[in-house]
Coordinates of N, CA and C in Angstrom, one line a residue:
X1 N 8.4 23.9 26.8 CA 9.6 23.8 27.6 C 9.9 25.2 28.2
X2 N 9.9 26.2 27.4 CA 10.3 27.5 27.9 C 9.3 28.0 29.0
X3 N 8.0 27.6 28.9 CA 7.1 28.0 29.9 C 7.5 27.4 31.2
X4 N 8.1 26.2 31.2 CA 8.5 25.6 32.5 C 9.6 26.4 33.1
X5 N 10.5 27.0 32.3 CA 11.5 27.8 32.8 C 10.9 29.0 33.5
X6 N 10.0 29.7 32.8 CA 9.4 30.9 33.4 C 8.6 30.5 34.7
X7 N 8.0 29.4 34.7 CA 7.2 29.0 35.9 C 8.2 28.7 37.0
X8 N 9.3 28.1 36.7 CA 10.3 27.8 37.8 C 10.8 29.2 38.3
X9 N 11.1 30.1 37.4 CA 11.5 31.4 37.9 C 10.5 32.1 38.7
X10 N 9.2 32.0 38.3 CA 8.1 32.6 39.1 C 8.0 32.1 40.5
X11 N 8.4 30.8 40.7 CA 8.3 30.2 42.0 C 9.5 30.4 42.8
X12 N 10.5 31.1 42.2 CA 11.8 31.4 42.9 C 11.5 32.4 44.0
X13 N 12.1 32.2 45.2 CA 11.8 33.2 46.3 C 12.3 34.6 46.0
X14 N 13.2 34.7 45.1 CA 13.7 36.0 44.7 C 12.6 36.9 44.1
X15 N 11.6 36.3 43.5 CA 10.5 37.0 43.0 C 9.7 37.7 44.1
X16 N 9.7 37.1 45.2 CA 9.0 37.8 46.4 C 9.8 38.9 46.9
X17 N 11.1 38.9 46.8 CA 11.9 39.9 47.4 C 12.2 41.1 46.4
X18 N 12.2 40.8 45.1 CA 12.6 41.9 44.2 C 11.4 42.1 43.2
X19 N 10.8 43.2 43.3 CA 9.6 43.5 42.4 C 10.1 43.7 40.9
X20 N 11.2 44.2 40.7 CA 11.7 44.4 39.3 C 12.0 43.0 38.7
X21 N 12.5 42.1 39.5 CA 12.8 40.7 39.0 C 11.4 40.0 38.7
X22 N 10.5 40.2 39.6 CA 9.2 39.6 39.4 C 8.5 40.2 38.1
X23 N 8.7 41.5 37.9 CA 8.1 42.1 36.7 C 8.8 41.5 35.4
X24 N 10.1 41.3 35.5 CA 10.8 40.7 34.3 C 10.4 39.3 34.1
X25 N 10.3 38.5 35.1 CA 9.9 37.1 35.0 C 8.5 37.0 34.5
X26 N 7.6 37.8 35.0 CA 6.2 37.8 34.6 C 6.1 38.2 33.1
X27 N 6.9 39.2 32.7 CA 6.9 39.5 31.2 C 7.4 38.4 30.4
X28 N 8.5 37.7 30.9 CA 9.0 36.5 30.2 C 8.0 35.4 30.1
X29 N 7.3 35.2 31.2 CA 6.3 34.1 31.3 C 5.1 34.5 30.3
X30 N 4.7 35.7 30.2 CA 3.6 36.1 29.3 C 4.1 35.9 27.8
X31 N 5.4 36.3 27.6 CA 5.9 36.2 26.2 C 6.0 34.7 25.8
X32 N 6.4 33.8 26.8 CA 6.5 32.4 26.5 C 5.2 31.8 26.2
X33 N 4.2 32.2 26.9 CA 2.8 31.7 26.7 C 2.3 32.1 25.3
X34 N 2.6 33.4 25.0 CA 2.2 33.8 23.6 C 2.9 33.1 22.5
X35 N 4.2 32.8 22.8 CA 5.0 32.0 21.8 C 4.4 30.6 21.6
X36 N 4.1 30.0 22.7 CA 3.6 28.6 22.7 C 2.2 28.6 21.9
X37 N 1.4 29.6 22.2 CA 0.1 29.7 21.5 C 0.3 29.9 20.0
X38 N 1.2 30.8 19.6 CA 1.4 31.0 18.2 C 2.1 29.7 17.5
X39 N 3.0 29.1 18.3 CA 3.6 27.9 17.8 C 2.6 26.8 17.5
X40 N 1.6 26.6 18.5 CA 0.6 25.6 18.3 C -0.3 25.9 17.1
X41 N -0.6 27.2 17.0 CA -1.4 27.7 15.8 C -0.7 27.4 14.5
X42 N 0.6 27.6 14.5 CA 1.4 27.3 13.3 C 1.4 25.8 13.0
X43 N 1.6 25.0 14.0 CA 1.6 23.5 13.8 C 0.2 23.1 13.3
X44 N -0.9 23.6 13.8 CA -2.2 23.2 13.4 C -2.4 23.7 11.9
X45 N -1.9 24.9 11.6 CA -2.1 25.4 10.2 C -1.3 24.5 9.2
X46 N -0.1 24.1 9.6 CA 0.7 23.2 8.7 C 0.1 21.9 8.6
X47 N -0.5 21.4 9.6 CA -1.2 20.1 9.6 C -2.3 20.1 8.6
X48 N -3.1 21.2 8.6 CA -4.3 21.3 7.8 C -3.9 21.6 6.3
X49 N -2.9 22.4 6.1 CA -2.6 22.9 4.8 C -1.5 22.2 4.0
X50 N -0.7 21.4 4.7 CA 0.4 20.7 4.1 C 0.3 19.2 4.3
X51 N 0.3 18.8 5.6 CA 0.3 17.4 5.9 C -0.9 16.6 5.3
X52 N -2.1 17.1 5.6 CA -3.3 16.4 5.2 C -3.4 16.4 3.6
X53 N -3.1 17.5 2.9 CA -3.1 17.4 1.5 C -2.1 16.4 0.9
X54 N -0.9 16.3 1.6 CA 0.1 15.4 1.1 C -0.4 13.9 1.3
X55 N -1.1 13.7 2.4 CA -1.6 12.3 2.6 C -2.7 12.0 1.6
X56 N -3.5 13.0 1.2 CA -4.6 12.7 0.2 C -3.9 12.5 -1.1
X57 N -2.9 13.3 -1.4 CA -2.2 13.1 -2.7 C -1.5 11.7 -2.7
X58 N -0.9 11.3 -1.6 CA -0.3 10.0 -1.5 C -1.2 8.9 -1.7
X59 N -2.5 9.1 -1.3 CA -3.4 8.0 -1.5 C -3.7 7.7 -2.9
X60 N -3.4 8.6 -3.8 CA -3.6 8.3 -5.3 C -2.6 7.3 -5.8
X61 N -1.4 7.3 -5.2 CA -0.3 6.4 -5.7 C -0.7 4.9 -5.7
X62 N -1.3 4.4 -4.7 CA -1.6 2.9 -4.7 C -2.4 2.5 -6.0
X63 N -3.4 3.3 -6.3 CA -4.2 3.0 -7.5 C -3.4 3.2 -8.8
X64 N -2.5 4.2 -8.8 CA -1.7 4.5 -9.9 C -0.7 3.3 -10.0
X65 N -0.1 2.9 -8.9 CA 0.9 1.8 -9.0 C 0.2 0.5 -9.5
X66 N -1.1 0.3 -9.0 CA -1.8 -0.9 -9.5 C -2.0 -0.8 -11.0
X67 N -2.3 0.4 -11.5 CA -2.5 0.5 -13.0 C -1.2 0.2 -13.7
X68 N -0.1 0.7 -13.2 CA 1.2 0.4 -13.8 C 1.5 -1.1 -13.8
X69 N 1.2 -1.8 -12.6 CA 1.4 -3.2 -12.5 C 0.5 -4.0 -13.5
X70 N -0.7 -3.6 -13.6 CA -1.6 -4.3 -14.6 C -1.1 -4.1 -16.0
X71 N -0.6 -2.9 -16.3 CA 0.0 -2.7 -17.6 C 1.2 -3.6 -17.9
X72 N 2.1 -3.7 -16.8 CA 3.3 -4.5 -16.9 C 2.9 -6.0 -17.1
X73 N 1.9 -6.4 -16.4 CA 1.4 -7.8 -16.6 C 0.9 -8.1 -18.0
X74 N 0.1 -7.1 -18.5 CA -0.4 -7.2 -19.8 C 0.7 -7.2 -20.8
X75 N 1.8 -6.4 -20.6 CA 2.9 -6.4 -21.5 C 3.6 -7.7 -21.5
X76 N 3.8 -8.3 -20.3 CA 4.5 -9.7 -20.3 C 3.6 -10.7 -21.0
X77 N 2.3 -10.7 -20.8 CA 1.5 -11.6 -21.5 C 1.6 -11.4 -23.0
X78 N 1.6 -10.2 -23.4 CA 1.7 -9.8 -24.9 C 3.0 -10.3 -25.4
X79 N 4.1 -10.1 -24.7 CA 5.4 -10.5 -25.2 C 5.5 -12.0 -25.3
X80 N 4.9 -12.7 -24.3 CA 5.0 -14.2 -24.3 C 4.2 -14.7 -25.5
X81 N 3.0 -14.2 -25.8 CA 2.2 -14.7 -26.9 C 2.9 -14.3 -28.2
X82 N 3.5 -13.1 -28.3 CA 4.1 -12.6 -29.5 C 5.3 -13.5 -29.8
X83 N 6.1 -13.9 -28.8 CA 7.2 -14.8 -29.0 C 6.7 -16.2 -29.5
X84 N 5.5 -16.6 -29.0 CA 5.0 -17.9 -29.5 C 4.6 -17.8 -31.0
X85 N 4.0 -16.7 -31.4 CA 3.6 -16.5 -32.8 C 4.9 -16.5 -33.6
X86 N 5.9 -15.7 -33.2 CA 7.1 -15.7 -34.0 C 7.8 -17.0 -34.1
X87 N 7.7 -17.8 -33.0 CA 8.3 -19.2 -33.1 C 7.6 -20.0 -34.2
X88 N 6.3 -19.9 -34.2 CA 5.5 -20.7 -35.3 C 5.8 -20.1 -36.7
X89 N 6.0 -18.8 -36.8 CA 6.3 -18.2 -38.1 C 7.6 -18.7 -38.6
X90 N 8.5 -19.0 -37.8 CA 9.9 -19.4 -38.2 C 9.9 -20.9 -38.6
X91 N 8.9 -21.7 -38.1 CA 8.9 -23.1 -38.4 C 8.4 -23.3 -39.8
X92 N 8.7 -24.6 -40.3 CA 8.2 -25.0 -41.6 C 6.7 -24.9 -41.7
X93 N 6.2 -24.5 -42.8 CA 4.7 -24.2 -42.9 C 4.0 -25.5 -43.2
X94 N 3.8 -26.3 -42.2 CA 3.0 -27.5 -42.4 C 1.6 -27.3 -41.8
X95 N 0.7 -28.2 -42.0 CA -0.7 -28.1 -41.6 C -0.8 -27.8 -40.1
X96 N -0.2 -28.7 -39.3 CA -0.4 -28.5 -37.9 C 0.3 -27.2 -37.4
X97 N 1.4 -26.8 -38.0 CA 2.1 -25.6 -37.6 C 1.2 -24.4 -38.0
X98 N 0.6 -24.4 -39.2 CA -0.2 -23.3 -39.6 C -1.5 -23.2 -38.7
X99 N -2.0 -24.3 -38.2 CA -3.1 -24.3 -37.3 C -2.7 -23.7 -36.0
X100 N -1.5 -24.1 -35.5 CA -1.1 -23.5 -34.2 C -0.7 -22.1 -34.4
X101 N -0.2 -21.7 -35.5 CA 0.1 -20.2 -35.8 C -1.2 -19.4 -35.8
X102 N -2.2 -20.0 -36.4 CA -3.5 -19.3 -36.5 C -4.1 -19.1 -35.0
X103 N -4.0 -20.2 -34.3 CA -4.5 -20.2 -32.9 C -3.7 -19.2 -32.0
X104 N -2.4 -19.2 -32.2 CA -1.6 -18.3 -31.4 C -1.9 -16.8 -31.8
X105 N -2.1 -16.5 -33.1 CA -2.5 -15.2 -33.5 C -3.9 -14.8 -32.9
X106 N -4.8 -15.7 -32.8 CA -6.1 -15.5 -32.2 C -6.0 -15.2 -30.7
X107 N -5.1 -15.9 -30.1 CA -4.8 -15.7 -28.6 C -4.2 -14.3 -28.4
X108 N -3.3 -14.0 -29.4 CA -2.5 -12.7 -29.2 C -3.4 -11.5 -29.4
X109 N -4.4 -11.5 -30.3 CA -5.2 -10.3 -30.6 C -5.8 -9.7 -29.4
X110 N -6.6 -10.4 -28.5 CA -7.2 -9.8 -27.4 C -6.2 -9.3 -26.3
X111 N -5.1 -10.1 -26.2 CA -4.0 -9.7 -25.2 C -3.3 -8.4 -25.7
X112 N -3.1 -8.3 -27.0 CA -2.5 -7.1 -27.6 C -3.4 -5.9 -27.4
X113 N -4.7 -6.1 -27.7 CA -5.7 -5.0 -27.5 C -5.8 -4.6 -26.0
X114 N -5.7 -5.5 -25.1 CA -5.8 -5.2 -23.7 C -4.5 -4.4 -23.3
X115 N -3.3 -4.8 -23.7 CA -2.1 -4.1 -23.4 C -2.2 -2.7 -24.0
X116 N -2.6 -2.6 -25.3 CA -2.6 -1.3 -25.9 C -3.6 -0.3 -25.2
X117 N -4.7 -0.9 -24.8 CA -5.7 0.0 -24.0 C -5.1 0.4 -22.7
X118 N -4.5 -0.5 -22.0 CA -3.9 -0.1 -20.7 C -2.7 0.9 -20.9
X119 N -1.9 0.6 -21.9 CA -0.8 1.5 -22.2 C -1.3 2.9 -22.5
X120 N -2.3 3.0 -23.4 CA -2.8 4.3 -23.8 C -3.4 5.0 -22.6
X121 N -4.1 4.3 -21.8 CA -4.7 4.9 -20.6 C -3.6 5.6 -19.7
X122 N -2.5 4.8 -19.5 CA -1.4 5.3 -18.7 C -0.7 6.5 -19.4
X123 N -0.5 6.3 -20.7 CA 0.1 7.4 -21.4 C -0.7 8.7 -21.4
X124 N -2.0 8.6 -21.3 CA -2.9 9.8 -21.2 C -2.9 10.3 -19.8
X125 N -3.0 9.4 -18.8 CA -3.2 9.8 -17.4 C -1.9 10.3 -16.7
X126 N -0.8 9.6 -17.0 CA 0.4 9.9 -16.2 C 0.8 11.4 -16.5
X127 N 0.9 11.9 -17.7 CA 1.2 13.3 -17.8 C 0.3 14.3 -17.1
X128 N -1.0 13.9 -17.2 CA -2.0 14.8 -16.5 C -1.8 14.8 -15.0
X129 N -1.5 13.6 -14.5 CA -1.3 13.4 -13.1 C 0.0 14.2 -12.7
X130 N 1.0 14.0 -13.5 CA 2.3 14.7 -13.2 C 2.2 16.2 -13.3
X131 N 1.4 16.7 -14.3 CA 1.3 18.2 -14.4 C 0.3 18.7 -13.3
X132 N -0.6 17.9 -12.8 CA -1.5 18.4 -11.8 C -0.9 18.6 -10.5
X133 N 0.3 18.0 -10.2 CA 0.9 18.1 -8.9 C 1.1 19.6 -8.5
X134 N 1.5 20.4 -9.5 CA 1.8 21.8 -9.2 C 0.5 22.5 -8.8
X135 N -0.5 22.3 -9.5 CA -1.8 22.9 -9.2 C -2.3 22.4 -7.8
X136 N -2.0 21.2 -7.5 CA -2.5 20.6 -6.2 C -1.7 21.2 -5.1
X137 N -0.3 21.3 -5.2 CA 0.5 21.6 -4.1 C 0.7 23.2 -3.9
X138 N 0.5 23.9 -5.0 CA 0.8 25.4 -4.9 C 0.0 26.0 -3.8
X139 N -1.3 25.8 -3.6 CA -2.0 26.4 -2.5 C -1.5 26.0 -1.1
X140 N -1.0 24.7 -1.0 CA -0.4 24.2 0.2 C 0.9 25.0 0.5
X141 N 1.7 25.1 -0.5 CA 3.0 25.8 -0.3 C 2.7 27.3 0.1
X142 N 1.8 27.9 -0.6 CA 1.4 29.3 -0.3 C 0.9 29.5 1.1
X143 N 0.1 28.5 1.5 CA -0.4 28.6 2.9 C 0.7 28.4 3.9
X144 N 1.6 27.5 3.6 CA 2.8 27.2 4.5 C 3.6 28.5 4.6
X145 N 3.9 29.2 3.5 CA 4.6 30.4 3.6 C 3.9 31.5 4.4
X146 N 2.6 31.6 4.2 CA 1.8 32.6 4.9 C 1.9 32.3 6.4
X147 N 1.7 31.0 6.8 CA 1.8 30.6 8.2 C 3.1 30.9 8.8
X148 N 4.2 30.7 8.0 CA 5.5 31.0 8.6 C 5.7 32.5 8.7
X149 N 5.2 33.3 7.7 CA 5.4 34.7 7.8 C 4.6 35.2 9.0
X150 N 3.4 34.8 9.3 CA 2.6 35.2 10.4 C 3.3 34.8 11.7
X151 N 3.8 33.6 11.7 CA 4.5 33.1 13.0 C 5.7 33.9 13.3
X152 N 6.6 34.1 12.3 CA 7.8 34.8 12.6 C 7.6 36.3 12.8
X153 N 6.6 36.9 12.2 CA 6.2 38.3 12.5 C 5.7 38.4 13.9
X154 N 4.9 37.4 14.4 CA 4.5 37.5 15.7 C 5.6 37.2 16.7
X155 N 6.5 36.3 16.4 CA 7.7 36.1 17.2 C 8.5 37.4 17.3
X156 N 8.7 38.1 16.2 CA 9.4 39.4 16.2 C 8.7 40.4 17.1
X157 N 7.4 40.4 17.0 CA 6.6 41.4 17.8 C 6.7 41.0 19.3
X158 N 6.6 39.7 19.6 CA 6.7 39.2 21.0 C 8.0 39.6 21.6
X159 N 9.1 39.3 20.9 CA 10.4 39.6 21.4 C 10.7 41.1 21.5
X160 N 10.1 41.9 20.5 CA 10.2 43.3 20.6 C 9.5 43.9 21.8
X161 N 8.3 43.4 22.1 CA 7.5 43.8 23.3 C 8.3 43.4 24.6
X162 N 8.8 42.2 24.6 CA 9.6 41.7 25.7 C 10.8 42.6 26.0
X163 N 11.5 42.9 24.9 CA 12.7 43.8 25.0 C 12.3 45.1 25.6
X164 N 11.2 45.7 25.1 CA 10.8 47.0 25.7 C 10.4 46.9 27.2
X165 N 9.8 45.8 27.5 CA 9.4 45.6 28.9 C 10.6 45.4 29.8
X166 N 11.6 44.6 29.3 CA 12.8 44.3 30.1 C 13.8 45.4 30.1
X167 N 13.8 46.3 29.1 CA 14.8 47.3 28.9 C 14.6 48.3 30.1
X168 N 15.7 48.6 30.8 CA 15.7 49.5 31.9 C 16.2 50.9 31.4
X169 N 15.4 51.9 31.5 CA 15.9 53.2 31.0 C 17.0 53.7 31.9
X170 N 18.0 54.4 31.3 CA 19.1 54.9 32.0 C 20.2 53.9 32.1
X171 N 20.1 52.7 31.5 CA 21.2 51.7 31.5 C 21.7 51.6 30.1
X172 N 22.8 52.3 29.7 CA 23.4 52.1 28.4 C 23.9 50.7 28.2
X173 N 24.1 50.3 27.0 CA 24.6 49.0 26.7 C 25.9 48.7 27.4
X174 N 26.8 49.7 27.4 CA 28.2 49.4 28.0 C 28.0 49.1 29.5
X175 N 27.1 49.8 30.2 CA 26.9 49.6 31.6 C 26.3 48.2 31.8
X176 N 25.3 47.8 31.0 CA 24.8 46.4 31.1 C 25.8 45.4 30.9
X177 N 26.7 45.6 29.9 CA 27.8 44.6 29.6 C 28.7 44.5 30.8
X178 N 29.0 45.6 31.5 CA 29.9 45.6 32.7 C 29.2 44.9 33.8
X179 N 27.9 45.1 34.0 CA 27.1 44.4 35.0 C 27.1 42.9 34.8
X180 N 26.8 42.6 33.5 CA 26.8 41.1 33.2 C 28.1 40.5 33.4
X181 N 29.2 41.1 33.0 CA 30.5 40.6 33.1 C 30.9 40.4 34.6
X182 N 30.5 41.4 35.4 CA 30.7 41.3 36.9 C 30.0 40.1 37.4
X183 N 28.7 39.9 37.0 CA 28.0 38.7 37.5 C 28.6 37.4 37.1
X184 N 29.0 37.4 35.8 CA 29.7 36.2 35.3 C 31.0 35.9 36.0
X185 N 31.7 36.9 36.4 CA 32.9 36.8 37.2 C 32.6 36.2 38.5
X186 N 31.6 36.6 39.2 CA 31.1 36.1 40.4 C 30.8 34.6 40.3
X187 N 30.1 34.2 39.2 CA 29.8 32.8 39.0 C 31.0 32.0 38.8
X188 N 32.0 32.5 38.0 CA 33.2 31.8 37.7 C 34.0 31.6 39.0
X189 N 33.9 32.5 39.9 CA 34.7 32.4 41.2 C 34.1 31.4 42.1
X190 N 32.9 30.9 41.9 CA 32.3 29.8 42.7 C 33.2 28.6 42.6
X191 N 33.3 27.8 43.7 CA 34.1 26.6 43.8 C 33.5 25.5 42.9
X192 N 32.2 25.6 42.6 CA 31.6 24.5 41.8 C 31.8 24.7 40.3
X193 N 32.4 25.8 39.9 CA 32.7 26.1 38.5 C 34.1 25.7 38.1
X194 N 34.2 24.8 37.1 CA 35.6 24.4 36.7 C 36.2 25.4 35.8
X195 N 37.5 25.5 35.9 CA 38.2 26.4 35.0 C 38.4 25.8 33.7
X196 N 38.3 26.6 32.6 CA 38.5 26.0 31.3 C 39.9 26.1 30.8

């Protein structure tokens, strides 16, 4: 966007009439192009070092969520069969009830083993996954900080260079302020400017 401003200024007829103005606008245009280039470089760096690793890290979650859902399903099956066993244990101990209790316990055993295996796996993997996030993200954050330091250092340098190019020797700040105020007064005096 800023480069459009400098391009519009460069096409202004005033640039043909005033060499000093042309030099200032050319310096501004050069600075804007450098800023755009460094901004694009920063965006590319952030894409490679932050956004893409975040996407990769996020792709782990569906499999992790599926493991949690499988564990929850196994827990529900385990609770359902455990309730069935407890129901038969509370009934009077007759032959058919004892047979059903034995059958319910036999059904419960593999479901309990399945739940305990899934639960143990999650209890082992979740803390490792949780603790690994720092090791995973730290290089991304360091790279982001480095990219921002480089970007803002370059912006400081670009604006410093631009200030030196635009700075007119022999014009103290007070004189510049008076000149700017005079030009602003001229603008305010135009009929198209509304009074505040």
